[in-house]
Amino acid sequence: MARAEKRFVCGDCGAARPRWAGRCDACGAWNSIAEEVPPTAAPRGLGEGKGRVIDFLPLDGPGGVLGRRPCGIGEIDRVVGGGFVPGSAVLLAGDPGIGKSTLLLQAAAALAGRGGRIAYISGEEGLEQIRMRAARLGLGNAPVGLAAAIDVRDIATSVADGTPPDMVVIDSIQTMYLDTLDSAPGTVAQVRGSAQELIRLAKRTGTVLVLVGHVTKEGQIAGPRVLEHMVDCVLYFEGERGHQFRIVRAIKNRFGPTDEIGVFEMTDRGLAEIPNPSSLFVDPERGPVPGAAVFAGVEGSRPVLVEIQALVAPGPAGSPRRTVVGWDAGRLAMVLAVLEARAGLRLSVCDVYLNVAGGLRITEPAADLAVAAALASSAANRALDHGAVIFGEVGLAGEVRPVSQGEARLKEAAKLGFTHALAPVPDRAQGGEAEGQGIAVRRLTHVRDLVALFPPEAGPVR
Ligand code: TYD
Ligand code: MG
């Protein structure tokens, strides 16, 4: 018999290796590797035994159009693609304390209020604690079936018993325990094994399975990344500790668009929907300030205006500071280099701080021009007129490139009372932008034109 080899598994990405190491070479996580009991039977080839012949069926047939189950909380339904899909598995991942249990209790109560049968299973909190939270959220009377359990076998038996529920919430997958595995709850093997059983159960019964996954920095328990490939939809719950805003972002969705966001505010009565997030991230009352630029962005299917703030200050000799919150540091370095090389703005000797207001994280290249404007404005100590929004991608030659959904961006800006925009020349191949969205548009073709808007002296730039 083969000797049972030791196996060390990364709690973040699930990669297995023969020896312990401080850093996982598959995903780069530190301190995430722990010893695991290896699978007992070594995998073998198929051998001589014959399998069953599978029937191949046409693409269109019953089940082609899935009946979705919207819970009625618009921001949640939006990120899952218009409602939960029966039989699908959704992973809601986020830092501990961000509000996952609160959000799911609200979603469960909302779906139950529409006649759905819900099983809310908590492996972390006792029934009294969940009832206390429900009472605080004003949901004490919602017909949600509550249980405190961690044994996957018990859960599977209960869910398959009689009419299966419309939705099962498992809070959290890291507390679940599968008795066929030797390892403790929270290990990669347990998290994967439990999730596999629960997903199989969901597919069989047509119930919506929602798994909570804690993101862990220390790697004592397996992170949600080991599950991402198994589930149909991965939602990340984000937010800065100091801010009330919470953003649910779809990063994978087999039944809907990704990069869609749902925006919430944490209040003392739970998470409140923010159907119009632009109002959160820009303050139309604020006067002109040097270094501030309003970016007309698009998050998923929805335009969102957000203020970008820059501070450029002369730094001590040596290596200048670059601090970024809410944007990519590499992208900032590129914009700084382009401004210096193509528009003659001497920024390499300055400390630069860049911040996206409200704790939002922007990934669109369309923010380049707004970042450049915030930097140029701060460097010249000249405010951009606060009635202006900006968008556009910046290329390495300093050219301003067109971006998608220009029309939606302009419309949103006009709706919020902005009077003019700095934007790239639209791409005719994409049909361009219908002019006259109630907003005056100034077309920029090169970052030089942008920097020229900030001469050393005069009033605010229009
Ligand atoms: P919780 O849903 O328990 O987080 P998670 O399940 O992601 O660990 O929420 C925890 C935080 O939310 C906690 O710090 C208190 C806060 N909170 C409110 O601000 N208002 C509320 O109505 C509720 C229920 C929680
Ligand atoms: Mg919780």
CSV table of C-alpha atoms and ligand atoms in Angstrom, one decimal:
chain,number,residue,atom,x,y,z
A,1,MET,CA,0.0,0.0,0.0
A,2,ALA,CA,1.2,3.5,-0.8
A,3,ARG,CA,2.4,5.5,2.1
A,4,ALA,CA,0.0,8.4,2.9
A,5,GLU,CA,2.0,11.5,1.7
A,6,LYS,CA,1.7,14.7,3.6
A,7,ARG,CA,-0.2,17.4,1.8
A,8,PHE,CA,-0.2,21.1,2.3
A,9,VAL,CA,-3.1,23.1,0.9
A,10,CYS,CA,-3.5,26.9,0.5
A,11,GLY,CA,-6.6,28.2,2.2
A,12,ASP,CA,-7.0,31.0,-0.3
A,13,CYS,CA,-6.8,29.3,-3.6
A,14,GLY,CA,-6.9,25.6,-2.8
A,15,ALA,CA,-3.5,24.7,-4.4
A,16,ALA,CA,-1.9,21.6,-3.0
A,17,ARG,CA,1.9,21.2,-2.5
A,18,PRO,CA,4.1,18.6,-0.9
A,19,ARG,CA,5.9,20.9,1.6
A,20,TRP,CA,4.9,23.8,3.8
A,21,ALA,CA,5.8,27.3,2.7
A,22,GLY,CA,5.2,30.8,4.1
A,23,ARG,CA,3.8,32.0,0.8
A,24,CYS,CA,1.6,30.2,-1.7
A,25,ASP,CA,3.3,30.2,-5.1
A,26,ALA,CA,0.0,29.7,-6.9
A,27,CYS,CA,-1.8,32.8,-5.6
A,28,GLY,CA,0.8,34.7,-3.7
A,29,ALA,CA,-1.1,34.7,-0.3
A,30,TRP,CA,1.1,34.7,2.8
A,31,ASN,CA,0.5,32.4,5.7
A,32,SER,CA,-2.4,30.6,4.1
A,33,ILE,CA,-0.9,27.1,3.8
A,34,ALA,CA,-1.9,24.4,6.3
A,35,GLU,CA,-1.5,20.6,6.4
A,36,GLU,CA,-4.4,18.5,5.3
A,37,VAL,CA,-5.4,14.9,5.4
A,38,PRO,CA,-4.8,13.5,1.9
A,39,PRO,CA,-7.7,11.7,0.1
A,40,THR,CA,-7.4,8.0,1.0
A,41,ALA,CA,-7.9,6.3,-2.4
A,42,ALA,CA,-5.5,7.3,-5.2
A,43,PRO,CA,-7.3,8.1,-8.5
A,44,ARG,CA,-7.1,5.3,-11.0
A,45,GLY,CA,-7.9,5.1,-14.8
A,46,LEU,CA,-11.3,3.9,-16.1
A,47,GLY,CA,-10.2,0.3,-16.5
A,48,GLU,CA,-12.4,-2.2,-18.4
A,49,GLY,CA,-15.8,-1.3,-16.8
A,50,LYS,CA,-18.4,0.2,-19.2
A,51,GLY,CA,-20.5,3.3,-18.3
A,52,ARG,CA,-24.0,4.2,-19.3
A,53,VAL,CA,-24.6,5.8,-22.7
A,54,ILE,CA,-25.6,9.5,-22.4
A,55,ASP,CA,-28.4,11.0,-24.5
A,56,PHE,CA,-27.5,14.2,-26.4
A,57,LEU,CA,-30.4,16.6,-26.7
A,58,PRO,CA,-31.1,19.8,-28.7
A,59,LEU,CA,-30.3,23.2,-27.3
A,60,ASP,CA,-33.8,24.5,-27.3
A,61,GLY,CA,-36.3,22.6,-25.1
A,62,PRO,CA,-38.1,22.8,-21.8
A,63,GLY,CA,-36.1,24.9,-19.3
A,64,GLY,CA,-34.7,27.2,-21.9
A,65,VAL,CA,-36.3,30.2,-20.3
A,66,LEU,CA,-35.7,30.1,-16.5
A,67,GLY,CA,-38.3,31.4,-14.2
A,68,ARG,CA,-36.4,33.8,-12.0
A,69,ARG,CA,-37.4,34.6,-8.4
A,70,PRO,CA,-36.9,38.2,-7.7
A,71,CYS,CA,-36.9,39.0,-3.9
A,72,GLY,CA,-38.2,42.5,-4.4
A,73,ILE,CA,-35.1,44.3,-3.1
A,74,GLY,CA,-34.1,45.9,-6.4
A,75,GLU,CA,-30.4,46.3,-5.7
A,76,ILE,CA,-30.1,42.6,-4.9
A,77,ASP,CA,-32.2,41.5,-7.9
A,78,ARG,CA,-30.1,43.7,-10.2
A,79,VAL,CA,-26.8,42.1,-9.2
A,80,VAL,CA,-28.0,38.5,-9.6
A,81,GLY,CA,-29.3,39.4,-13.1
A,82,GLY,CA,-33.0,40.1,-12.5
A,83,GLY,CA,-33.8,37.6,-9.7
A,84,PHE,CA,-32.5,34.3,-8.3
A,85,VAL,CA,-32.4,31.4,-10.7
A,86,PRO,CA,-34.0,28.2,-9.2
A,87,GLY,CA,-31.4,25.5,-8.7
A,88,SER,CA,-28.5,27.9,-8.8
A,89,ALA,CA,-25.8,28.5,-6.2
A,90,VAL,CA,-24.8,32.0,-5.2
A,91,LEU,CA,-21.7,32.8,-3.1
A,92,LEU,CA,-21.8,36.0,-1.1
A,93,ALA,CA,-18.3,36.7,0.0
A,94,GLY,CA,-17.0,39.6,2.1
A,95,ASP,CA,-15.0,40.6,5.2
A,96,PRO,CA,-16.4,39.6,8.6
A,97,GLY,CA,-18.8,42.2,9.9
A,98,ILE,CA,-19.5,43.9,6.6
A,99,GLY,CA,-23.2,43.0,6.7
A,100,LYS,CA,-23.6,39.7,4.9
A,101,SER,CA,-25.9,38.1,7.4
A,102,THR,CA,-27.9,41.3,7.6
A,103,LEU,CA,-28.4,41.5,3.9
A,104,LEU,CA,-29.4,37.9,3.5
A,105,LEU,CA,-31.8,38.0,6.3
A,106,GLN,CA,-33.4,41.0,4.6
A,107,ALA,CA,-33.4,39.2,1.2
A,108,ALA,CA,-34.9,36.1,2.9
A,109,ALA,CA,-37.6,38.1,4.6
A,110,ALA,CA,-38.4,39.9,1.4
A,111,LEU,CA,-38.7,36.7,-0.6
A,112,ALA,CA,-40.8,35.1,2.1
A,113,GLY,CA,-43.1,38.1,2.0
A,114,ARG,CA,-43.7,37.3,-1.6
A,115,GLY,CA,-44.8,33.8,-0.7
A,116,GLY,CA,-41.4,32.0,-1.0
A,117,ARG,CA,-40.5,29.2,1.4
A,118,ILE,CA,-37.1,30.1,3.0
A,119,ALA,CA,-34.7,28.1,5.1
A,120,TYR,CA,-32.1,30.3,6.9
A,121,ILE,CA,-29.4,28.0,8.4
A,122,SER,CA,-26.8,29.6,10.6
A,123,GLY,CA,-23.7,27.8,11.8
A,124,GLU,CA,-22.4,30.9,13.4
A,125,GLU,CA,-25.1,32.4,15.5
A,126,GLY,CA,-27.7,31.0,17.8
A,127,LEU,CA,-31.4,31.4,17.2
A,128,GLU,CA,-31.7,34.1,19.8
A,129,GLN,CA,-29.1,36.2,18.1
A,130,ILE,CA,-30.7,35.9,14.7
A,131,ARG,CA,-34.1,36.7,16.2
A,132,MET,CA,-32.6,39.8,17.9
A,133,ARG,CA,-31.3,41.0,14.6
A,134,ALA,CA,-34.6,40.3,12.9
A,135,ALA,CA,-36.4,42.3,15.5
A,136,ARG,CA,-34.0,45.1,15.0
A,137,LEU,CA,-34.6,45.1,11.3
A,138,GLY,CA,-38.3,45.1,11.9
A,139,LEU,CA,-38.6,41.6,10.3
A,140,GLY,CA,-39.7,39.7,13.4
A,141,ASN,CA,-42.9,38.5,11.7
A,142,ALA,CA,-41.4,37.4,8.4
A,143,PRO,CA,-42.2,33.7,7.7
A,144,VAL,CA,-38.6,32.6,7.4
A,145,GLY,CA,-37.7,29.1,8.6
A,146,LEU,CA,-34.7,29.4,11.0
A,147,ALA,CA,-32.3,26.8,12.1
A,148,ALA,CA,-28.9,26.6,13.8
A,149,ALA,CA,-27.1,23.7,12.2
A,150,ILE,CA,-23.7,22.8,10.8
A,151,ASP,CA,-24.1,19.1,9.8
A,152,VAL,CA,-24.5,18.9,6.0
A,153,ARG,CA,-26.1,15.5,6.3
A,154,ASP,CA,-28.9,16.9,8.5
A,155,ILE,CA,-29.3,19.9,6.3
A,156,ALA,CA,-29.6,17.8,3.1
A,157,THR,CA,-32.1,15.4,4.7
A,158,SER,CA,-34.3,18.3,6.0
A,159,VAL,CA,-34.2,20.3,2.7
A,160,ALA,CA,-35.1,17.2,0.6
A,161,ASP,CA,-37.9,16.2,3.1
A,162,GLY,CA,-41.3,17.2,1.7
A,163,THR,CA,-41.6,20.2,-0.6
A,164,PRO,CA,-38.1,21.7,-0.9
A,165,PRO,CA,-37.8,25.4,0.1
A,166,ASP,CA,-37.4,28.1,-2.6
A,167,MET,CA,-34.3,29.3,-1.0
A,168,VAL,CA,-31.7,28.0,1.4
A,169,VAL,CA,-29.2,30.4,3.0
A,170,ILE,CA,-26.1,28.8,4.6
A,171,ASP,CA,-24.4,31.3,6.9
A,172,SER,CA,-21.5,30.5,6.6
A,173,ILE,CA,-20.0,27.7,4.4
A,174,GLN,CA,-16.9,27.8,6.6
A,175,THR,CA,-18.8,26.5,9.6
A,176,MET,CA,-20.4,23.5,7.7
A,177,TYR,CA,-19.3,20.0,8.5
A,178,LEU,CA,-19.4,16.9,6.2
A,179,ASP,CA,-19.0,13.7,8.3
A,180,THR,CA,-17.4,11.7,5.5
A,181,LEU,CA,-14.3,13.9,5.8
A,182,ASP,CA,-11.8,13.8,8.6
A,183,SER,CA,-10.7,17.4,8.6
A,184,ALA,CA,-12.2,20.1,10.7
A,185,PRO,CA,-14.8,22.7,9.5
A,186,GLY,CA,-13.2,25.6,7.7
A,187,THR,CA,-10.4,23.6,6.0
A,188,VAL,CA,-10.3,23.6,2.2
A,189,ALA,CA,-11.5,19.9,2.1
A,190,GLN,CA,-14.5,20.6,4.3
A,191,VAL,CA,-15.5,23.9,2.6
A,192,ARG,CA,-15.2,22.3,-0.9
A,193,GLY,CA,-16.9,19.0,0.2
A,194,SER,CA,-19.8,20.7,2.0
A,195,ALA,CA,-20.4,23.1,-0.9
A,196,GLN,CA,-20.3,20.3,-3.4
A,197,GLU,CA,-23.0,18.4,-1.5
A,198,LEU,CA,-25.2,21.5,-1.0
A,199,ILE,CA,-24.9,22.5,-4.6
A,200,ARG,CA,-25.8,19.0,-5.8
A,201,LEU,CA,-28.8,19.2,-3.5
A,202,ALA,CA,-29.8,22.6,-4.9
A,203,LYS,CA,-29.6,21.3,-8.5
A,204,ARG,CA,-31.7,18.3,-7.6
A,205,THR,CA,-34.4,20.1,-5.7
A,206,GLY,CA,-34.5,23.4,-7.7
A,207,THR,CA,-34.0,25.4,-4.6
A,208,VAL,CA,-31.8,28.6,-4.7
A,209,LEU,CA,-28.7,28.0,-2.6
A,210,VAL,CA,-27.0,31.1,-1.1
A,211,LEU,CA,-23.6,30.5,0.6
A,212,VAL,CA,-22.0,33.0,2.8
A,213,GLY,CA,-18.2,33.0,2.6
A,214,HIS,CA,-15.9,35.0,4.9
A,215,VAL,CA,-12.9,36.5,3.3
A,216,THR,CA,-10.0,35.8,5.6
A,217,LYS,CA,-6.7,37.5,5.7
A,218,GLU,CA,-4.9,35.2,8.1
A,219,GLY,CA,-5.8,32.0,6.3
A,220,GLN,CA,-6.9,30.0,9.4
A,221,ILE,CA,-10.0,29.1,7.5
A,222,ALA,CA,-10.4,28.5,3.8
A,223,GLY,CA,-11.4,31.6,1.8
A,224,PRO,CA,-14.3,31.9,-0.7
A,225,ARG,CA,-11.9,31.7,-3.6
A,226,VAL,CA,-11.7,27.9,-3.3
A,227,LEU,CA,-15.5,27.9,-4.2
A,228,GLU,CA,-15.6,30.4,-7.0
A,229,HIS,CA,-15.4,27.9,-9.8
A,230,MET,CA,-18.1,25.7,-8.2
A,231,VAL,CA,-21.0,28.2,-7.9
A,232,ASP,CA,-23.0,29.9,-10.6
A,233,CYS,CA,-22.8,33.4,-9.2
A,234,VAL,CA,-20.1,35.1,-7.1
A,235,LEU,CA,-21.0,38.3,-5.3
A,236,TYR,CA,-18.5,40.3,-3.3
A,237,PHE,CA,-19.7,42.6,-0.6
A,238,GLU,CA,-17.4,45.6,-0.3
A,239,GLY,CA,-17.2,48.7,1.7
A,240,GLU,CA,-14.8,50.8,3.7
A,241,ARG,CA,-15.0,50.5,7.5
A,242,GLY,CA,-15.4,54.2,8.0
A,243,HIS,CA,-18.1,54.6,5.4
A,244,GLN,CA,-21.8,53.6,5.6
A,245,PHE,CA,-21.9,52.6,1.9
A,246,ARG,CA,-21.8,49.0,1.0
A,247,ILE,CA,-21.5,47.7,-2.5
A,248,VAL,CA,-22.4,44.2,-3.7
A,249,ARG,CA,-20.5,43.5,-6.9
A,250,ALA,CA,-21.2,40.5,-9.2
A,251,ILE,CA,-17.8,39.1,-10.4
A,252,LYS,CA,-19.1,35.9,-11.9
A,253,ASN,CA,-22.6,35.2,-13.1
A,254,ARG,CA,-23.6,32.3,-15.3
A,255,PHE,CA,-27.1,33.7,-15.6
A,256,GLY,CA,-26.6,37.4,-15.9
A,257,PRO,CA,-24.1,40.2,-16.5
A,258,THR,CA,-21.0,40.7,-14.4
A,259,ASP,CA,-19.6,43.9,-13.0
A,260,GLU,CA,-23.1,44.9,-12.0
A,261,ILE,CA,-23.3,46.6,-8.6
A,262,GLY,CA,-25.9,47.0,-6.0
A,263,VAL,CA,-25.4,49.9,-3.6
A,264,PHE,CA,-26.6,50.0,0.0
A,265,GLU,CA,-26.2,52.2,3.0
A,266,MET,CA,-25.8,50.5,6.5
A,267,THR,CA,-28.3,52.2,8.8
A,268,ASP,CA,-29.4,51.3,12.3
A,269,ARG,CA,-32.3,49.4,10.7
A,270,GLY,CA,-30.2,47.3,8.4
A,271,LEU,CA,-29.1,47.9,4.8
A,272,ALA,CA,-31.1,50.5,2.8
A,273,GLU,CA,-31.1,50.5,-1.0
A,274,ILE,CA,-29.6,53.4,-2.8
A,275,PRO,CA,-31.2,53.3,-6.3
A,276,ASN,CA,-29.4,56.4,-7.4
A,277,PRO,CA,-25.8,56.1,-6.2
A,278,SER,CA,-24.5,59.2,-8.0
A,279,SER,CA,-26.1,61.3,-5.2
A,280,LEU,CA,-23.8,59.5,-2.7
A,281,PHE,CA,-20.5,60.0,-4.4
A,282,VAL,CA,-20.8,63.6,-5.5
A,283,ASP,CA,-22.0,66.6,-3.6
A,284,PRO,CA,-23.5,69.1,-6.0
A,285,GLU,CA,-23.6,71.7,-3.2
A,286,ARG,CA,-19.8,71.7,-2.8
A,287,GLY,CA,-18.1,74.7,-4.3
A,288,PRO,CA,-15.1,74.5,-6.7
A,289,VAL,CA,-12.0,72.9,-5.0
A,290,PRO,CA,-8.6,72.5,-6.6
A,291,GLY,CA,-7.9,68.8,-7.2
A,292,ALA,CA,-11.5,67.6,-7.4
A,293,ALA,CA,-13.0,66.3,-10.7
A,294,VAL,CA,-16.3,64.5,-11.1
A,295,PHE,CA,-16.0,61.4,-13.2
A,296,ALA,CA,-19.0,60.2,-15.2
A,297,GLY,CA,-18.6,56.5,-14.8
A,298,VAL,CA,-20.6,53.4,-15.7
A,299,GLU,CA,-20.9,50.5,-13.2
A,300,GLY,CA,-22.5,47.5,-14.9
A,301,SER,CA,-25.7,48.7,-16.6
A,302,ARG,CA,-25.9,51.9,-14.7
A,303,PRO,CA,-24.1,55.3,-15.0
A,304,VAL,CA,-22.6,56.5,-11.7
A,305,LEU,CA,-21.0,59.9,-11.0
A,306,VAL,CA,-18.2,59.9,-8.6
A,307,GLU,CA,-15.8,62.5,-7.4
A,308,ILE,CA,-12.0,62.0,-7.8
A,309,GLN,CA,-9.8,63.9,-5.5
A,310,ALA,CA,-6.1,64.5,-6.0
A,311,LEU,CA,-3.5,66.3,-3.9
A,312,VAL,CA,-0.1,67.1,-5.6
A,313,ALA,CA,2.4,68.5,-3.2
A,314,PRO,CA,6.1,69.1,-3.4
A,315,GLY,CA,7.8,66.2,-1.7
A,316,PRO,CA,11.2,65.7,-0.1
A,317,ALA,CA,14.0,64.9,-2.4
A,318,GLY,CA,14.3,61.2,-3.2
A,319,SER,CA,11.5,58.9,-4.0
A,320,PRO,CA,8.1,60.7,-4.0
A,321,ARG,CA,5.0,59.2,-2.4
A,322,ARG,CA,2.2,57.8,-4.4
A,323,THR,CA,-0.9,56.9,-2.4
A,324,VAL,CA,-4.1,55.7,-4.1
A,325,VAL,CA,-7.5,54.8,-2.6
A,326,GLY,CA,-10.2,53.3,-4.8
A,327,TRP,CA,-8.1,53.2,-8.1
A,328,ASP,CA,-5.3,51.2,-9.5
A,329,ALA,CA,-1.8,52.3,-8.5
A,330,GLY,CA,-0.3,51.1,-11.8
A,331,ARG,CA,-2.9,53.1,-13.8
A,332,LEU,CA,-2.1,56.2,-11.7
A,333,ALA,CA,1.7,55.8,-12.5
A,334,MET,CA,0.8,55.6,-16.2
A,335,VAL,CA,-1.4,58.8,-16.1
A,336,LEU,CA,1.4,60.6,-14.2
A,337,ALA,CA,4.0,59.6,-16.7
A,338,VAL,CA,1.8,60.6,-19.7
A,339,LEU,CA,1.1,64.0,-18.1
A,340,GLU,CA,4.8,64.6,-17.7
A,341,ALA,CA,6.0,63.2,-21.0
A,342,ARG,CA,3.2,64.5,-23.2
A,343,ALA,CA,1.9,67.6,-21.5
A,344,GLY,CA,5.0,68.8,-19.7
A,345,LEU,CA,3.5,68.7,-16.2
A,346,ARG,CA,6.4,68.1,-13.8
A,347,LEU,CA,4.9,65.6,-11.3
A,348,SER,CA,7.8,63.2,-10.8
A,349,VAL,CA,9.2,65.4,-8.1
A,350,CYS,CA,5.9,65.7,-6.2
A,351,ASP,CA,4.1,63.6,-3.7
A,352,VAL,CA,0.7,62.5,-5.2
A,353,TYR,CA,-2.4,61.4,-3.3
A,354,LEU,CA,-5.4,60.1,-5.1
A,355,ASN,CA,-8.8,59.3,-3.6
A,356,VAL,CA,-12.1,58.1,-4.9
A,357,ALA,CA,-14.8,59.7,-2.8
A,358,GLY,CA,-17.2,57.6,-0.8
A,359,GLY,CA,-15.2,54.4,-0.7
A,360,LEU,CA,-16.1,53.3,-4.2
A,361,ARG,CA,-13.5,51.3,-6.2
A,362,ILE,CA,-13.2,52.2,-9.9
A,363,THR,CA,-11.8,49.8,-12.5
A,364,GLU,CA,-12.8,51.6,-15.7
A,365,PRO,CA,-10.1,53.0,-18.0
A,366,ALA,CA,-12.6,55.7,-18.8
A,367,ALA,CA,-11.6,57.4,-15.5
A,368,ASP,CA,-8.1,58.2,-16.8
A,369,LEU,CA,-9.1,61.7,-18.0
A,370,ALA,CA,-10.9,62.6,-14.8
A,371,VAL,CA,-7.8,61.5,-12.8
A,372,ALA,CA,-5.6,63.5,-15.1
A,373,ALA,CA,-7.9,66.5,-14.6
A,374,ALA,CA,-7.8,66.2,-10.8
A,375,LEU,CA,-4.0,66.0,-10.9
A,376,ALA,CA,-3.6,68.9,-13.3
A,377,SER,CA,-6.1,70.9,-11.2
A,378,SER,CA,-4.3,70.3,-8.0
A,379,ALA,CA,-0.8,70.9,-9.5
A,380,ALA,CA,-2.0,74.3,-10.8
A,381,ASN,CA,-4.0,75.0,-7.6
A,382,ARG,CA,-6.9,75.9,-9.9
A,383,ALA,CA,-10.3,74.5,-9.4
A,384,LEU,CA,-12.3,72.9,-12.2
A,385,ASP,CA,-15.7,74.4,-12.5
A,386,HIS,CA,-17.9,72.2,-10.3
A,387,GLY,CA,-20.6,72.1,-12.9
A,388,ALA,CA,-18.4,69.9,-15.1
A,389,VAL,CA,-18.1,66.1,-15.4
A,390,ILE,CA,-15.2,64.3,-17.2
A,391,PHE,CA,-14.6,61.0,-18.8
A,392,GLY,CA,-12.2,59.5,-21.4
A,393,GLU,CA,-9.4,57.0,-21.7
A,394,VAL,CA,-5.8,58.3,-22.0
A,395,GLY,CA,-3.3,56.5,-24.3
A,396,LEU,CA,0.4,56.4,-23.9
A,397,ALA,CA,0.9,59.0,-26.6
A,398,GLY,CA,-1.2,61.4,-24.6
A,399,GLU,CA,-4.2,61.0,-26.9
A,400,VAL,CA,-7.7,61.0,-25.4
A,401,ARG,CA,-9.6,57.9,-26.6
A,402,PRO,CA,-13.3,57.3,-26.8
A,403,VAL,CA,-15.1,55.1,-24.3
A,404,SER,CA,-18.3,53.2,-24.3
A,405,GLN,CA,-21.7,54.5,-23.2
A,406,GLY,CA,-20.9,58.1,-23.6
A,407,GLU,CA,-24.6,59.0,-24.0
A,408,ALA,CA,-25.6,57.3,-20.8
A,409,ARG,CA,-22.8,59.2,-19.0
A,410,LEU,CA,-23.9,62.5,-20.3
A,411,LYS,CA,-27.6,61.9,-19.6
A,412,GLU,CA,-26.8,61.0,-16.0
A,413,ALA,CA,-24.7,64.1,-15.5
A,414,ALA,CA,-27.5,66.3,-17.0
A,415,LYS,CA,-30.0,64.6,-14.7
A,416,LEU,CA,-27.9,65.6,-11.7
A,417,GLY,CA,-27.7,69.2,-12.7
A,418,PHE,CA,-24.2,69.3,-14.3
A,419,THR,CA,-24.1,71.8,-17.1
A,420,HIS,CA,-21.0,70.7,-19.2
A,421,ALA,CA,-18.7,67.9,-19.8
A,422,LEU,CA,-15.1,67.3,-20.9
A,423,ALA,CA,-15.2,64.2,-23.1
A,424,PRO,CA,-13.4,62.4,-26.0
A,425,VAL,CA,-14.5,62.7,-29.6
A,426,PRO,CA,-17.0,59.8,-29.8
A,427,ASP,CA,-16.3,56.7,-31.8
A,428,ARG,CA,-18.3,56.9,-35.0
A,429,ALA,CA,-18.1,53.2,-35.4
A,430,GLN,CA,-20.1,52.8,-32.3
A,431,GLY,CA,-22.7,55.3,-33.5
A,432,GLY,CA,-21.3,58.2,-31.6
A,433,GLU,CA,-23.3,60.1,-29.0
A,434,ALA,CA,-26.5,61.8,-29.7
A,435,GLU,CA,-25.6,65.5,-29.0
A,436,GLY,CA,-27.7,67.7,-26.9
A,437,GLN,CA,-28.4,65.6,-23.8
A,438,GLY,CA,-29.0,68.9,-22.1
A,439,ILE,CA,-25.4,69.4,-21.4
A,440,ALA,CA,-22.6,71.3,-23.3
A,441,VAL,CA,-19.8,69.0,-24.3
A,442,ARG,CA,-16.2,70.1,-24.9
A,443,ARG,CA,-14.3,67.5,-26.9
A,444,LEU,CA,-10.7,66.8,-26.0
A,445,THR,CA,-8.3,64.9,-28.2
A,446,HIS,CA,-5.0,65.2,-26.2
A,447,VAL,CA,-4.0,65.6,-22.6
A,448,ARG,CA,-2.2,68.8,-23.6
A,449,ASP,CA,-5.7,70.4,-24.2
A,450,LEU,CA,-6.7,69.3,-20.7
A,451,VAL,CA,-3.6,70.8,-19.0
A,452,ALA,CA,-4.0,74.0,-21.0
A,453,LEU,CA,-7.3,74.4,-19.2
A,454,PHE,CA,-5.4,75.2,-16.0
A,455,PRO,CA,-3.3,78.3,-16.7
A,456,PRO,CA,-1.6,79.6,-13.6
A,457,GLU,CA,-4.0,82.5,-12.9
A,458,ALA,CA,-7.7,83.3,-13.6
A,459,GLY,CA,-11.1,82.2,-12.4
A,460,PRO,CA,-12.5,78.6,-12.4
A,461,VAL,CA,-12.1,76.7,-15.7
A,462,ARG,CA,-15.2,76.2,-17.8
B,1,TYD,P1,-23.4,41.3,10.0
B,1,TYD,O1,-24.6,41.2,9.0
B,1,TYD,O2,-23.4,40.5,11.2
B,1,TYD,O3,-22.0,41.0,9.2
B,1,TYD,P2,-21.4,39.7,8.6
B,1,TYD,O4,-22.5,38.7,8.6
B,1,TYD,O5,-20.9,40.1,7.3
B,1,TYD,O6,-20.3,39.3,9.5
B,1,TYD,O7,-23.3,42.9,10.3
B,1,TYD,C1,-22.4,43.3,11.2
B,1,TYD,C2,-22.4,44.8,11.3
B,1,TYD,O8,-23.5,45.5,10.8
B,1,TYD,C3,-22.3,45.1,12.8
B,1,TYD,O9,-21.0,45.7,13.0
B,1,TYD,C4,-23.4,45.9,13.1
B,1,TYD,C5,-23.9,46.5,11.8
B,1,TYD,N1,-25.4,46.6,11.8
B,1,TYD,C6,-25.9,47.9,11.6
B,1,TYD,O10,-25.2,48.9,11.6
B,1,TYD,N2,-27.3,48.0,11.5
B,1,TYD,C7,-28.1,47.0,11.6
B,1,TYD,O11,-29.3,47.1,11.5
B,1,TYD,C8,-27.5,45.7,11.8
B,1,TYD,C9,-28.4,44.4,11.9
B,1,TYD,C10,-26.2,45.5,11.8
B,2,MG,MG,-22.6,36.9,9.7
